Tab-separated table of C-alpha atoms in Angstrom:
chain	number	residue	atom	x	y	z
A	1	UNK	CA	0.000	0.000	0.000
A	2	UNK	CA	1.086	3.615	-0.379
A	3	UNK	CA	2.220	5.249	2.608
A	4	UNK	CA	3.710	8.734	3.536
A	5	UNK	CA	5.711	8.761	6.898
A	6	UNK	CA	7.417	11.158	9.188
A	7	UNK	CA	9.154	9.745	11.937
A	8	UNK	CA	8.196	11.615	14.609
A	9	UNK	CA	5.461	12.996	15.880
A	10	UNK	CA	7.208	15.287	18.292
A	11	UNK	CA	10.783	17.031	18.152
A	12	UNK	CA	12.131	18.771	21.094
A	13	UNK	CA	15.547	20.110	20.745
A	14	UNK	CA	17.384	23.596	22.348
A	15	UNK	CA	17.155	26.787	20.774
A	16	UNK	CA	20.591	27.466	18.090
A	17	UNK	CA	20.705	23.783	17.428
A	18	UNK	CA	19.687	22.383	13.729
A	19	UNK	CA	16.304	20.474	13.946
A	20	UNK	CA	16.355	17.928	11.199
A	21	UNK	CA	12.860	16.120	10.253
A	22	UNK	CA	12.412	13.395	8.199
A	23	UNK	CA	9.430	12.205	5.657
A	24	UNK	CA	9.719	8.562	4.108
A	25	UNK	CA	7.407	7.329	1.410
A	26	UNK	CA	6.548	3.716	-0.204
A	27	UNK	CA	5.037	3.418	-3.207
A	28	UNK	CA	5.022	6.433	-4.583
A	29	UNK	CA	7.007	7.565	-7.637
A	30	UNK	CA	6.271	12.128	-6.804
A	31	UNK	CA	7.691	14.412	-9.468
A	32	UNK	CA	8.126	16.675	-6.430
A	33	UNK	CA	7.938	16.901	-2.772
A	34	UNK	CA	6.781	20.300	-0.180
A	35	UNK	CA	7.278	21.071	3.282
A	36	UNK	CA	4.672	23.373	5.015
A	37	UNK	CA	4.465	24.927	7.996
A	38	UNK	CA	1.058	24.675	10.488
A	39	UNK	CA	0.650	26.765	13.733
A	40	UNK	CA	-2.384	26.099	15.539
A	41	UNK	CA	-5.834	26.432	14.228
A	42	UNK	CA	-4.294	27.594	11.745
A	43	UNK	CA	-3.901	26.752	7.760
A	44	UNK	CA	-0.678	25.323	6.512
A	45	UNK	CA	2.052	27.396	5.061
A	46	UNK	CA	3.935	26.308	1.781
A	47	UNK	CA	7.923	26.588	2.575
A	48	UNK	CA	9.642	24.830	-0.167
A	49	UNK	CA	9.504	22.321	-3.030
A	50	UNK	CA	12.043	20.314	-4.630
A	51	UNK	CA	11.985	18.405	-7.143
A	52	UNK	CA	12.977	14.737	-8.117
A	53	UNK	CA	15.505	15.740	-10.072
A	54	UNK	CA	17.205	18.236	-7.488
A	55	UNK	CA	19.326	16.612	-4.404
A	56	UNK	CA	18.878	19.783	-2.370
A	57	UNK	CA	17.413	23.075	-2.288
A	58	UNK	CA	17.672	26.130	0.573
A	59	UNK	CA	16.135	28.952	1.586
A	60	UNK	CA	17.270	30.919	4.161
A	61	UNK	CA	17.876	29.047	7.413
A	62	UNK	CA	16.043	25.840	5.647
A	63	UNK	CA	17.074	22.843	3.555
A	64	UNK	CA	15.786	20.424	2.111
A	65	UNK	CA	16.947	17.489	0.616
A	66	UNK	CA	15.218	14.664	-1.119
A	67	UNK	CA	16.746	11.038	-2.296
A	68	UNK	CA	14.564	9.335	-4.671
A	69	UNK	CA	16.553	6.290	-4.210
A	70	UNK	CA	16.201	6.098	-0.597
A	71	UNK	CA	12.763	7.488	-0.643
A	72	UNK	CA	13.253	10.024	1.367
A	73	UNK	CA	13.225	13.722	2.275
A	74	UNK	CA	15.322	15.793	5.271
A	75	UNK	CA	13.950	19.160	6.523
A	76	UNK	CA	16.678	21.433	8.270
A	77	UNK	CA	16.110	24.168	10.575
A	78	UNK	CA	19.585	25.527	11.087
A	79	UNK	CA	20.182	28.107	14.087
A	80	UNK	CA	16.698	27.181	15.499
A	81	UNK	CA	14.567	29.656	17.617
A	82	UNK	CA	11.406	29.358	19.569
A	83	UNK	CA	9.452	31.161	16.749
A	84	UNK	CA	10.093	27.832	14.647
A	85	UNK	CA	7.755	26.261	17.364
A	86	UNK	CA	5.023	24.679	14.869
A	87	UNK	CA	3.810	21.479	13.074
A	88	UNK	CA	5.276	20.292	10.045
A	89	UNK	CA	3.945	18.564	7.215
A	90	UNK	CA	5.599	16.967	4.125
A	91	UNK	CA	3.453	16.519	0.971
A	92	UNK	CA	4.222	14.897	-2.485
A	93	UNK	CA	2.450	14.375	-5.349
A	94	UNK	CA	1.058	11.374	-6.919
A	95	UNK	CA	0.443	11.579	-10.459
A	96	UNK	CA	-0.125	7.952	-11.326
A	97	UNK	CA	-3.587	8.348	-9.107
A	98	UNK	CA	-4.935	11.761	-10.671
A	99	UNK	CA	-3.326	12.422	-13.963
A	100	UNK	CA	-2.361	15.658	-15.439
A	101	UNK	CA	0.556	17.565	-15.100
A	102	UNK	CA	0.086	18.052	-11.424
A	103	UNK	CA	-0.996	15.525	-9.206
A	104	UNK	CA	-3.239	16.108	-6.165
A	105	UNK	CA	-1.186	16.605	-2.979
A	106	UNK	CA	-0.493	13.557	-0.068
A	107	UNK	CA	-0.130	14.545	3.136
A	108	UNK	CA	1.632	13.096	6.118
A	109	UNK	CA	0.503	13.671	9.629
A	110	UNK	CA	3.260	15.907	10.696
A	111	UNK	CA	5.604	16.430	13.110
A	112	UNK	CA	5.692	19.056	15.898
A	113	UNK	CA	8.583	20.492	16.793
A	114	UNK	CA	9.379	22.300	19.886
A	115	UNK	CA	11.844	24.790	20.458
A	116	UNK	CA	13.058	25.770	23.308
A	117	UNK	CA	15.041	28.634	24.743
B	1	UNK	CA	-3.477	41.698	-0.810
B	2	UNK	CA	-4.346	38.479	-2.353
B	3	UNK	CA	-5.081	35.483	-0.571
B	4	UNK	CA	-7.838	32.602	-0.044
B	5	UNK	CA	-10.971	33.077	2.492
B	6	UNK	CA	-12.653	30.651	4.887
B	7	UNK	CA	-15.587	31.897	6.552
B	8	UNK	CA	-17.214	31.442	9.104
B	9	UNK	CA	-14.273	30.440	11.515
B	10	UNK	CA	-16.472	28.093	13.595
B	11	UNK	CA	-19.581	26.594	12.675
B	12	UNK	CA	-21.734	24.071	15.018
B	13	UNK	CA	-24.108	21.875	13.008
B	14	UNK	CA	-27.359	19.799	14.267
B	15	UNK	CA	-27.835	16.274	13.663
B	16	UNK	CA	-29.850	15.736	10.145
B	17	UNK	CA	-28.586	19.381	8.956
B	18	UNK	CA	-26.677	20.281	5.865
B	19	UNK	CA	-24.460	23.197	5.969
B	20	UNK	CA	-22.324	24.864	3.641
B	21	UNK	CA	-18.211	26.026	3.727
B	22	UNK	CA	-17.228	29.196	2.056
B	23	UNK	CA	-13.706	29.331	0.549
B	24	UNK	CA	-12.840	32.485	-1.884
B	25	UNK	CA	-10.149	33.211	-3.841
B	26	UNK	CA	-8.655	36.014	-5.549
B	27	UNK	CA	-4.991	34.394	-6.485
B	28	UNK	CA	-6.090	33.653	-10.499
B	29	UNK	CA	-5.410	30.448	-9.134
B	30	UNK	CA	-7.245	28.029	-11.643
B	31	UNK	CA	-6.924	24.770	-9.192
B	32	UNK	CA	-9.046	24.272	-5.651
B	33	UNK	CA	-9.042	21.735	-3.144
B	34	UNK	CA	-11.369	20.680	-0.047
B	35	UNK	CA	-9.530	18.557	2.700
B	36	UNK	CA	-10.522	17.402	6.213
B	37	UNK	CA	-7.654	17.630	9.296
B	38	UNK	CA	-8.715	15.427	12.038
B	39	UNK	CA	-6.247	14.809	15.565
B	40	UNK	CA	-3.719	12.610	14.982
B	41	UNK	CA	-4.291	12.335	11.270
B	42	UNK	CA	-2.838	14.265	7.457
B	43	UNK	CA	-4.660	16.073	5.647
B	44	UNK	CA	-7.404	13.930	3.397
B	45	UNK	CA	-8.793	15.463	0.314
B	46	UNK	CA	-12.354	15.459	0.284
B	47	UNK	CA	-12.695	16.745	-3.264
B	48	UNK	CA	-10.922	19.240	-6.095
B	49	UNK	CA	-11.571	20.990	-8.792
B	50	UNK	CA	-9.178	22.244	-11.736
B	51	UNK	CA	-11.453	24.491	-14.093
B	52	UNK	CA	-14.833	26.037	-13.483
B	53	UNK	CA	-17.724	23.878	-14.060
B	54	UNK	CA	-15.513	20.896	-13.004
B	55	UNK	CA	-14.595	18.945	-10.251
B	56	UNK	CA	-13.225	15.255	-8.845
B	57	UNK	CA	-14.171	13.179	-5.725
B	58	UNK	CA	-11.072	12.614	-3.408
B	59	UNK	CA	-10.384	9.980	-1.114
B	60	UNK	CA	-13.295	10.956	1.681
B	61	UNK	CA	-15.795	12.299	-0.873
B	62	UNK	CA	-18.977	10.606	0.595
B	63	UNK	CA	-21.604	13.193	2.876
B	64	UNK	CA	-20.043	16.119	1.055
B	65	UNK	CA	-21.169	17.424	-1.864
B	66	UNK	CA	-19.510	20.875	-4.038
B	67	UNK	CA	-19.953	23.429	-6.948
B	68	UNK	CA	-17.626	25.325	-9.163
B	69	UNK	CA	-19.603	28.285	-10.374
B	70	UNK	CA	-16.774	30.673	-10.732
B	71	UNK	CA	-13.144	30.548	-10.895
B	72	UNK	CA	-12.921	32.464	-6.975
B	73	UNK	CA	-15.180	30.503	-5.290
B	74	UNK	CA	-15.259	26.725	-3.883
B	75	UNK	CA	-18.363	26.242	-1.687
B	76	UNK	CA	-18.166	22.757	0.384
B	77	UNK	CA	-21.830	21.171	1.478
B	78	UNK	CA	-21.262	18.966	4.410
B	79	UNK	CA	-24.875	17.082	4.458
B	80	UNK	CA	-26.456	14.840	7.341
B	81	UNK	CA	-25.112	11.574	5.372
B	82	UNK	CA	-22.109	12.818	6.409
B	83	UNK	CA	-22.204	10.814	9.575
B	84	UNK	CA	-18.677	12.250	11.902
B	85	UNK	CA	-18.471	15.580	10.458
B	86	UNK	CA	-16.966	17.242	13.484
B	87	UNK	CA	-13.461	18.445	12.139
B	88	UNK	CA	-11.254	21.111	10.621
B	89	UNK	CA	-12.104	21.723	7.167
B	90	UNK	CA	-8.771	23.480	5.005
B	91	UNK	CA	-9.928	24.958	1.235
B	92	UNK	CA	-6.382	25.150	-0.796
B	93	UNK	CA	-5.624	26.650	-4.081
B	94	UNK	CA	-2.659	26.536	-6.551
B	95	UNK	CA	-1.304	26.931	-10.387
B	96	UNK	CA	-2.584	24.133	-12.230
B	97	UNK	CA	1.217	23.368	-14.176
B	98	UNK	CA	3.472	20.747	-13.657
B	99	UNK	CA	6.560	24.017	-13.784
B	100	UNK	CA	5.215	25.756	-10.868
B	101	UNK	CA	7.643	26.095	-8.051
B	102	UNK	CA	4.664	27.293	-5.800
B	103	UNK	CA	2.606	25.306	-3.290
B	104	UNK	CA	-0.465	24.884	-2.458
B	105	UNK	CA	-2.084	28.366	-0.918
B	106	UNK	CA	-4.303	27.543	2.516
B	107	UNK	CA	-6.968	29.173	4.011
B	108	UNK	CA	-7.399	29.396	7.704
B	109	UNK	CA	-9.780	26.993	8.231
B	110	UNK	CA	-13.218	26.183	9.449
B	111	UNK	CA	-13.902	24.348	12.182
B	112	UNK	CA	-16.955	22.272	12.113
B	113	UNK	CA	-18.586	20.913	15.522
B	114	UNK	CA	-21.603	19.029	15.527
B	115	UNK	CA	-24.107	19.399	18.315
């Protein structure tokens, strides 16, 4: 079955230190792969996409890096701060299921990540 | 400024009622999604639509029901066969084109409570 993963569901680490997140996939063949950002009650917030053909892309104090062999994406937070407190969600796209040029985004359940001072 | 509208904020439905999601958009944006965020869970599309006039069931399409009138707007029906509608409903946007190096654009949300 097709499956979207991030490890954790929490993160706790101490404010200046890089958080690193991680979002695994199985049976999925995405074109491309986004991280967003989601306070609470709030909507989510698009941060970056990368592409399968990219290895890394930053923006920033982010980066991002995606393996297609490994099937797997990293999200950094370098120098982290408390304001970086927030859920967050990788997405990729699955155009075998849709069609088009675009497939419809999958989302994985998040992780939180706590910063603190 | 541009951007994508949810209203209302909070909405508390009775058993047996149908009620209806706003979501408004003035981003050109040509694509619009529905999805459903319950505790614990990701985000699961209830339907989308790519052009007016058109739209697709998702993977949690049953109890709701949509329209695609105009390119802004993306109106979400939650009806009574919609039997655990209490959640937070999320109305997205984006470029329809497989070049775009731009997300998905969110609204705030409604959350739905039934009473």
């Amino acid at each position: 079955s097709q499956k979207i993963e991030q490890n954790s569901e929490a993160l706790n680490i101490q404010e200046g230190k890089t958080a690193t997140l991680t979002c695994n996939y199985t049976n999925y063949s995405p074109a491309y792969l986004q991280w967003y950002r989601q306070d609470p009650g709030r909507g989510p917030v698009f941060l970056l996409l990368i592409r399968e053909n990219e290895k890394e892309k930053r923006k920033e104090r982010l980066k991002v890096t995606f393996d297609t062999t490994l099937k797997q994406s990293l999200f950094h937070i370098t120098a982290s701060q408390p304001a970086d407190s927030a859920t967050y969600l990788c997405a990729l796209d699955d155009p075998s299921n849709y069609g088009g040029s675009q497939g419809n985004l999958i989302f994985g359940k998040g992780t939180k990540l706590s910063v603190k001072p | 400024d541009g951007g994508i509208t949810q209203s209302p904020k909070y909405l508390f439905r009775k058993e047996g009622q149908n009620v209806t999601l706003s979501c408004e958009q003035n981003l050109n944006h040509d694509a619009m999604y529905w999805y459903r965020q319950d505790p614990g869970q990701g985000l699961r599309l209830i339907y989308y639509s790519q052009i007016v006039n058109d739209f697709q069931k998702g993977d949690i399409a049953e109890g709701y029901s949509v329209s695609r009138e105009k390119k802004e707007s993306f109106p979400l029906t939650v009806t009574s066969a919609q039997k655990n509608p209490t959640a937070f409903y999320l109305c997205a946007s984006s470029i329809v084109s497989g070049q775009s190096n731009y997300g998905y654009t969110f609204g705030s949300g409604t959350r739905l409570t039934v009473v």
